[in-house]
Coordinates of C-alpha atoms and ligand atoms in Angstrom, one line a residue:
X1 CA 160.8 175.5 70.6
X2 CA 157.7 177.6 70.0
X3 CA 154.5 176.0 70.9
X4 CA 151.9 175.2 68.0
X5 CA 148.4 175.7 68.2
X6 CA 146.3 174.0 66.0
X7 CA 142.5 175.0 65.3
X8 CA 140.8 171.8 64.1
X9 CA 137.5 171.7 62.4
X10 CA 135.4 168.4 61.9
X11 CA 132.0 168.4 60.3
X12 CA 131.9 165.2 58.2
X13 CA 128.9 163.8 59.6
X14 CA 126.4 164.9 62.4
X15 CA 128.8 166.7 64.8
X16 CA 129.9 170.2 64.4
X17 CA 133.1 170.3 66.3
X18 CA 135.9 172.6 66.9
X19 CA 139.0 172.3 69.1
X20 CA 142.4 173.8 69.8
X21 CA 145.3 171.3 70.5
X22 CA 148.8 172.3 71.6
X23 CA 151.7 170.4 70.0
X24 CA 149.6 167.6 68.7
X25 CA 149.0 166.2 72.3
X26 CA 147.3 168.7 74.8
X27 CA 143.6 169.3 74.5
X28 CA 143.3 173.2 75.3
X29 CA 139.4 173.3 74.5
X30 CA 136.9 171.4 72.3
X31 CA 133.4 172.3 71.6
X32 CA 130.9 170.0 70.0
X33 CA 127.6 170.5 68.7
X34 CA 125.8 167.0 68.1
X35 CA 122.6 166.6 66.0
X36 CA 121.8 163.1 67.4
X37 CA 118.6 164.5 69.0
X38 CA 117.4 165.6 65.3
X39 CA 118.4 162.6 63.3
X40 CA 117.0 160.0 65.7
X41 CA 113.5 161.0 64.6
X42 CA 114.4 159.5 61.1
X43 CA 116.4 156.5 62.3
X44 CA 119.7 157.7 61.0
X45 CA 121.5 160.9 59.5
X46 CA 119.6 162.8 57.0
X47 CA 122.5 164.5 54.9
X48 CA 120.5 167.8 54.0
X49 CA 119.2 168.4 57.5
X50 CA 122.8 167.8 58.7
X51 CA 124.4 170.3 56.3
X52 CA 121.8 172.9 57.3
X53 CA 122.5 172.3 61.0
X54 CA 126.2 172.7 60.6
X55 CA 125.5 176.1 58.9
X56 CA 123.5 177.4 61.9
X57 CA 126.0 176.0 64.3
X58 CA 129.4 176.6 63.2
X59 CA 130.2 180.1 64.1
X60 CA 128.7 179.6 67.4
X61 CA 131.0 176.6 68.2
X62 CA 133.9 178.5 66.8
X63 CA 133.2 181.5 69.1
X64 CA 132.6 179.1 72.1
X65 CA 135.9 177.2 71.6
X66 CA 138.0 180.4 71.3
X67 CA 136.4 181.7 74.5
X68 CA 136.8 178.7 76.3
X69 CA 140.5 178.5 75.6
X70 CA 140.6 182.3 76.2
X71 CA 142.4 182.9 73.0
X72 CA 142.1 184.7 69.6
X73 CA 142.7 183.7 66.2
X74 CA 145.9 185.4 66.5
X75 CA 147.2 182.6 68.8
X76 CA 146.4 180.1 66.3
X77 CA 149.3 178.7 64.4
X78 CA 147.3 176.8 61.7
X79 CA 144.1 175.5 60.8
X80 CA 143.3 171.8 60.2
X81 CA 140.2 170.4 58.5
X82 CA 138.4 167.3 57.8
X83 CA 138.2 167.3 54.0
X84 CA 136.9 163.8 53.6
X85 CA 135.7 161.1 53.8
X86 CA 132.1 162.0 54.7
X87 CA 128.9 163.6 53.7
X88 CA 129.6 166.1 51.0
X89 CA 127.2 168.8 52.1
X90 CA 128.6 168.5 55.8
X91 CA 132.1 168.5 54.9
X92 CA 131.5 171.6 52.7
X93 CA 130.5 173.6 55.6
X94 CA 133.6 172.8 57.8
X95 CA 135.9 173.4 54.9
X96 CA 134.4 176.7 53.8
X97 CA 134.8 178.0 57.4
X98 CA 138.4 176.7 57.5
X99 CA 139.2 178.3 54.1
X100 CA 137.5 181.5 55.3
X101 CA 139.5 181.7 58.4
X102 CA 142.8 180.8 56.8
X103 CA 142.2 183.5 54.2
X104 CA 141.1 186.2 56.6
X105 CA 143.6 185.6 59.2
X106 CA 146.5 184.6 57.0
X107 CA 146.8 181.0 58.6
X108 CA 148.1 177.9 56.7
X109 CA 145.4 175.4 56.1
X110 CA 145.9 171.6 56.5
X111 CA 143.8 169.0 55.0
X112 CA 143.1 166.0 57.2
X113 CA 141.5 162.6 56.3
X114 CA 138.9 161.7 58.9
X115 CA 140.5 158.2 59.7
X116 CA 143.8 160.0 60.3
X117 CA 142.1 162.2 62.8
X118 CA 140.3 159.0 64.5
X119 CA 144.0 157.4 64.7
X120 CA 145.6 160.5 66.2
X121 CA 143.0 160.7 68.9
X122 CA 145.3 158.2 70.5
X123 CA 148.2 160.8 70.7
X124 CA 145.9 162.8 73.0
X125 CA 146.3 159.9 75.2
X126 CA 150.0 159.0 75.0
X127 CA 152.5 159.6 72.2
X128 CA 152.1 157.1 69.4
X129 CA 155.1 154.6 69.3
X130 CA 156.2 153.0 66.0
X131 CA 155.9 150.4 64.4
X132 CA 152.1 150.2 65.5
X133 CA 148.9 148.5 64.3
X134 CA 145.8 150.4 64.4
X135 CA 142.2 148.8 64.3
X136 CA 139.8 151.4 62.9
X137 CA 136.3 150.6 63.7
X138 CA 133.8 153.3 63.1
X139 CA 130.4 153.8 61.4
X140 CA 132.0 154.0 57.8
X141 CA 135.5 152.1 58.4
X142 CA 136.7 148.9 59.4
X143 CA 140.3 148.6 58.7
X144 CA 143.8 147.3 60.0
X145 CA 146.5 149.9 59.3
X146 CA 150.2 149.6 60.1
X147 CA 152.2 152.6 60.8
X148 CA 155.9 152.8 60.7
X149 CA 156.1 156.4 61.5
X150 CA 153.9 159.6 61.7
X151 CA 151.5 159.8 58.6
X152 CA 152.9 156.7 57.1
X153 CA 149.7 154.6 56.8
X154 CA 149.6 151.1 55.2
X155 CA 146.5 149.4 55.1
X156 CA 146.7 145.8 55.8
X157 CA 143.0 145.0 55.2
X158 CA 139.3 146.4 55.4
X159 CA 135.9 145.5 55.3
X160 CA 134.6 144.1 51.9
X161 CA 131.1 145.4 52.4
X162 CA 129.6 147.1 55.5
X163 CA 131.6 148.9 58.4
X164 CA 131.0 147.3 61.9
X165 CA 129.4 150.5 63.3
X166 CA 126.8 150.3 60.4
X167 CA 126.2 146.7 61.3
X168 CA 125.7 147.7 64.8
X169 CA 123.4 150.3 64.0
X170 CA 121.3 148.3 61.7
X171 CA 121.1 145.3 64.2
X172 CA 120.1 147.7 66.8
X173 CA 117.4 149.1 64.7
X174 CA 115.9 145.7 63.9
X175 CA 115.5 145.0 67.7
X176 CA 114.1 148.4 68.3
X177 CA 116.7 150.4 69.5
X178 CA 116.9 154.3 68.8
X179 CA 119.7 155.9 66.4
X180 CA 122.6 155.7 67.1
X181 CA 122.0 152.0 68.1
X182 CA 125.8 151.0 68.8
X183 CA 125.9 152.3 72.4
X184 CA 122.4 151.1 73.2
X185 CA 123.1 147.7 71.9
X186 CA 126.4 147.5 73.7
X187 CA 124.4 148.5 77.2
X188 CA 121.6 146.0 76.3
X189 CA 124.1 143.1 75.8
X190 CA 125.4 143.3 79.3
X191 CA 122.1 141.6 80.5
X192 CA 122.2 138.9 77.9
X193 CA 123.7 135.6 77.0
X194 CA 125.2 133.8 74.0
X195 CA 122.1 131.7 73.2
X196 CA 121.7 132.7 69.4
X197 CA 123.7 131.0 66.8
X198 CA 125.1 133.3 64.3
X199 CA 127.5 132.9 61.3
X200 CA 131.1 133.8 61.8
X201 CA 131.9 136.3 59.0
X202 CA 135.0 135.8 56.8
X203 CA 136.4 133.2 58.9
X204 CA 140.0 133.1 56.9
X205 CA 143.5 134.0 57.4
X206 CA 143.1 137.3 55.4
X207 CA 143.2 140.8 57.1
X208 CA 139.8 141.5 55.6
X209 CA 136.3 141.9 57.2
X210 CA 132.7 141.4 56.3
X211 CA 129.7 142.3 58.1
X212 CA 126.7 142.2 55.5
X213 CA 126.0 138.4 55.9
X214 CA 126.1 138.8 59.8
X215 CA 123.7 141.8 59.6
X216 CA 121.4 139.8 56.9
X217 CA 121.5 136.7 59.4
X218 CA 120.1 138.8 62.2
X219 CA 117.4 140.3 60.1
X220 CA 116.4 136.8 58.9
X221 CA 116.5 135.6 62.5
X222 CA 114.2 138.3 63.7
X223 CA 111.7 138.0 60.8
X224 CA 111.4 134.3 61.2
X225 CA 110.9 134.6 64.9
X226 CA 108.2 137.1 64.2
X227 CA 106.6 135.1 61.8
X228 CA 106.4 132.1 64.1
X229 CA 105.1 134.7 66.8
X230 CA 108.1 133.9 69.0
X231 CA 109.5 136.6 71.2
X232 CA 112.8 138.0 70.7
X233 CA 115.2 137.6 73.5
X234 CA 116.7 141.2 72.6
X235 CA 119.5 141.1 75.2
X236 CA 120.6 137.6 74.2
X237 CA 120.6 138.7 70.6
X238 CA 122.5 141.9 71.4
X239 CA 125.0 139.7 73.3
X240 CA 125.2 136.9 70.6
X241 CA 125.7 139.5 67.9
X242 CA 128.5 141.3 69.7
X243 CA 130.2 138.1 70.4
X244 CA 130.6 137.3 66.6
X245 CA 131.2 140.9 65.3
X246 CA 133.9 141.7 67.9
X247 CA 135.2 138.1 67.8
X248 CA 135.8 138.6 64.1
X249 CA 137.8 141.8 64.4
X250 CA 139.7 140.2 67.3
X251 CA 140.8 137.2 65.2
X252 CA 141.9 139.5 62.4
X253 CA 143.9 141.7 64.9
X254 CA 145.5 138.9 66.6
X255 CA 146.6 137.3 63.2
X256 CA 148.0 140.8 62.2
X257 CA 149.9 141.3 65.4
X258 CA 151.6 138.0 65.2
X259 CA 152.5 138.1 61.5
X260 CA 153.7 141.7 61.5
X261 CA 155.5 141.5 64.7
X262 CA 153.5 144.4 66.3
X263 CA 154.6 145.7 69.6
X264 CA 151.8 148.5 69.9
X265 CA 148.4 148.3 69.2
X266 CA 145.9 151.3 69.2
X267 CA 142.2 151.2 68.5
X268 CA 140.2 154.2 66.7
X269 CA 136.8 155.1 65.8
X270 CA 133.4 155.3 67.2
X271 CA 133.2 151.5 68.1
X272 CA 136.3 151.8 70.0
X273 CA 133.8 153.1 72.7
X274 CA 132.4 149.5 72.9
X275 CA 132.9 148.0 76.2
X276 CA 133.1 144.4 75.0
X277 CA 135.5 145.4 72.3
X278 CA 137.7 147.1 75.0
X279 CA 137.7 144.0 77.3
X280 CA 138.6 141.8 74.5
X281 CA 141.5 144.2 73.3
X282 CA 142.7 144.3 76.8
X283 CA 142.9 140.6 77.0
X284 CA 144.7 140.4 73.7
X285 CA 147.4 142.9 74.8
X286 CA 147.9 140.8 77.9
X287 CA 148.1 137.5 75.9
X288 CA 150.5 138.9 73.1
X289 CA 152.4 141.1 75.9
X290 CA 152.0 144.3 73.8
X291 CA 151.3 147.8 74.6
X292 CA 147.7 148.8 73.9
X293 CA 145.9 152.0 73.8
X294 CA 142.3 153.3 73.2
X295 CA 141.1 156.9 73.2
X296 CA 138.7 157.9 76.1
X297 CA 135.1 157.6 75.0
X298 CA 134.7 161.5 74.1
X299 CA 137.7 161.1 71.6
X300 CA 136.4 157.7 70.1
X301 CA 133.2 159.3 68.5
X302 CA 133.7 162.2 66.0
X303 CA 135.4 165.0 67.5
X304 CA 137.5 168.0 66.4
X305 CA 140.5 167.4 68.9
X306 CA 141.6 164.4 67.1
X307 CA 141.5 166.5 63.7
X308 CA 143.6 169.0 65.4
X309 CA 146.0 166.4 66.8
X310 CA 146.5 164.6 63.2
X311 CA 146.7 168.3 61.8
X312 CA 149.9 169.0 64.0
X313 CA 151.8 165.9 62.4
X314 CA 150.5 166.9 59.1
X315 CA 151.7 170.5 59.8
X316 CA 155.2 169.4 60.9
X317 CA 155.3 167.1 57.6
X318 CA 154.6 170.3 55.5
X319 CA 151.4 169.0 54.2
X320 CA 149.8 172.6 54.0
X321 CA 147.3 173.2 51.0
X322 CA 146.0 176.3 49.2
X323 CA 142.5 177.5 48.9
X324 CA 141.6 175.4 46.1
X325 CA 141.1 172.3 48.3
X326 CA 137.9 170.6 47.7
X327 CA 136.1 168.0 49.9
X328 CA 136.0 164.1 48.8
X329 CA 133.2 162.1 50.1
X330 CA 135.6 159.1 49.5
X331 CA 139.3 159.1 49.6
X332 CA 142.0 156.6 50.8
X333 CA 144.1 157.2 53.7
X334 CA 147.7 158.2 52.3
Ligands
KG4_401 O1 133.6 157.3 64.3 P1 132.3 157.5 64.4 O2 131.7 158.5 65.4 O3 131.9 158.1 62.9 C1 132.1 157.7 61.8 O4 133.3 158.2 61.7 O5 131.6 156.7 61.4 O6 131.5 156.3 64.7 C2 130.1 156.0 65.0 C3 129.7 154.9 65.1 C4 128.4 154.5 65.0 O7 128.0 153.3 64.2 C5 127.8 154.1 66.5 O8 126.8 153.4 66.6 C6 129.2 153.5 67.0 O9 130.2 154.2 66.3 N1 129.4 153.4 68.4 C7 129.2 152.2 69.0 C8 129.4 152.5 70.2 N2 129.6 153.8 70.5 C9 129.4 154.5 69.1 N3 129.3 150.9 68.5 C10 129.1 149.9 69.5 N4 129.4 150.4 70.8 C11 129.5 151.5 71.2 N5 129.5 151.6 72.7
ZN402 ZN1 134.2 159.2 62.6

């Protein structure tokens, strides 16, 4: 069978990333230009600034990606692009680049949902086996998704308010850590202990999550301590917060594994890089005797290799679109 090379483009937030992936599983080259150093000055991503940097970076990233692979556009089978969800202005840059390349080089254009990309990052580690349960934990999503086959996504539950990554970033910010605070909070918690009492969010039997109450509890706790002029034990607070936030996703995941008779669990999204979560998932895998998979750290946060991997299966499923495709800031995974 002829090899299929997908060129993936990802620009939904503050990373301009382009990648070439062979047959949905083998990364040939990926180039990612991150804007973290720019946005950290503002404590979070500024959409207008992000789009301007995508414009500046996208052709450079494309050239570097092709050079690194020692390939030209003639070697590419199809172009996969994140059409949503994400920041409208940022998505538009990636989509316009993808449409232009598809038009000039007569290549099929494949729309990829950003979360499908995060899920398929796992296919770069080992082939997905079905039925599987995917725990999606990112800056914008917290969801439990069941898959019976490639591209058959069934949402079992999701967050009713904030996403877990968003909550990590807000809590990190309130204790003075720079954007993006998630990884810094993860590191800080390693020297802390569970000494702060925080409420367990949505402690029920549903597959849903809630993080806004936990976030408010941390904010109130910090303000109260400040008013009393008490010192905040930041590492302890980081540890106590993580224990509750991760504990909540583990509990719901455990429940879904048992009820849905799951044999394979994968984890996706930026928060899948979290060390405490990875340890707890490992334990859960052993306890339930199921296969588990996480992407390596560089495939957890936004990257185009995951978009190209998902694009391969979308291409096989004939999910090719025309040049009228538009971006969607919010769209369900289907
Ligand atoms: O998937 P992603 O790159 O972007 C979205 O699609 O949202 O996820 C970014 C999120 C941020 O909230 C970031 O703080 C969080 O993932 N994150 C972490 C860690 N690494 C990234 N959160 C906790 N621990 C980490 N090690
Ligand atoms: Zn993402």
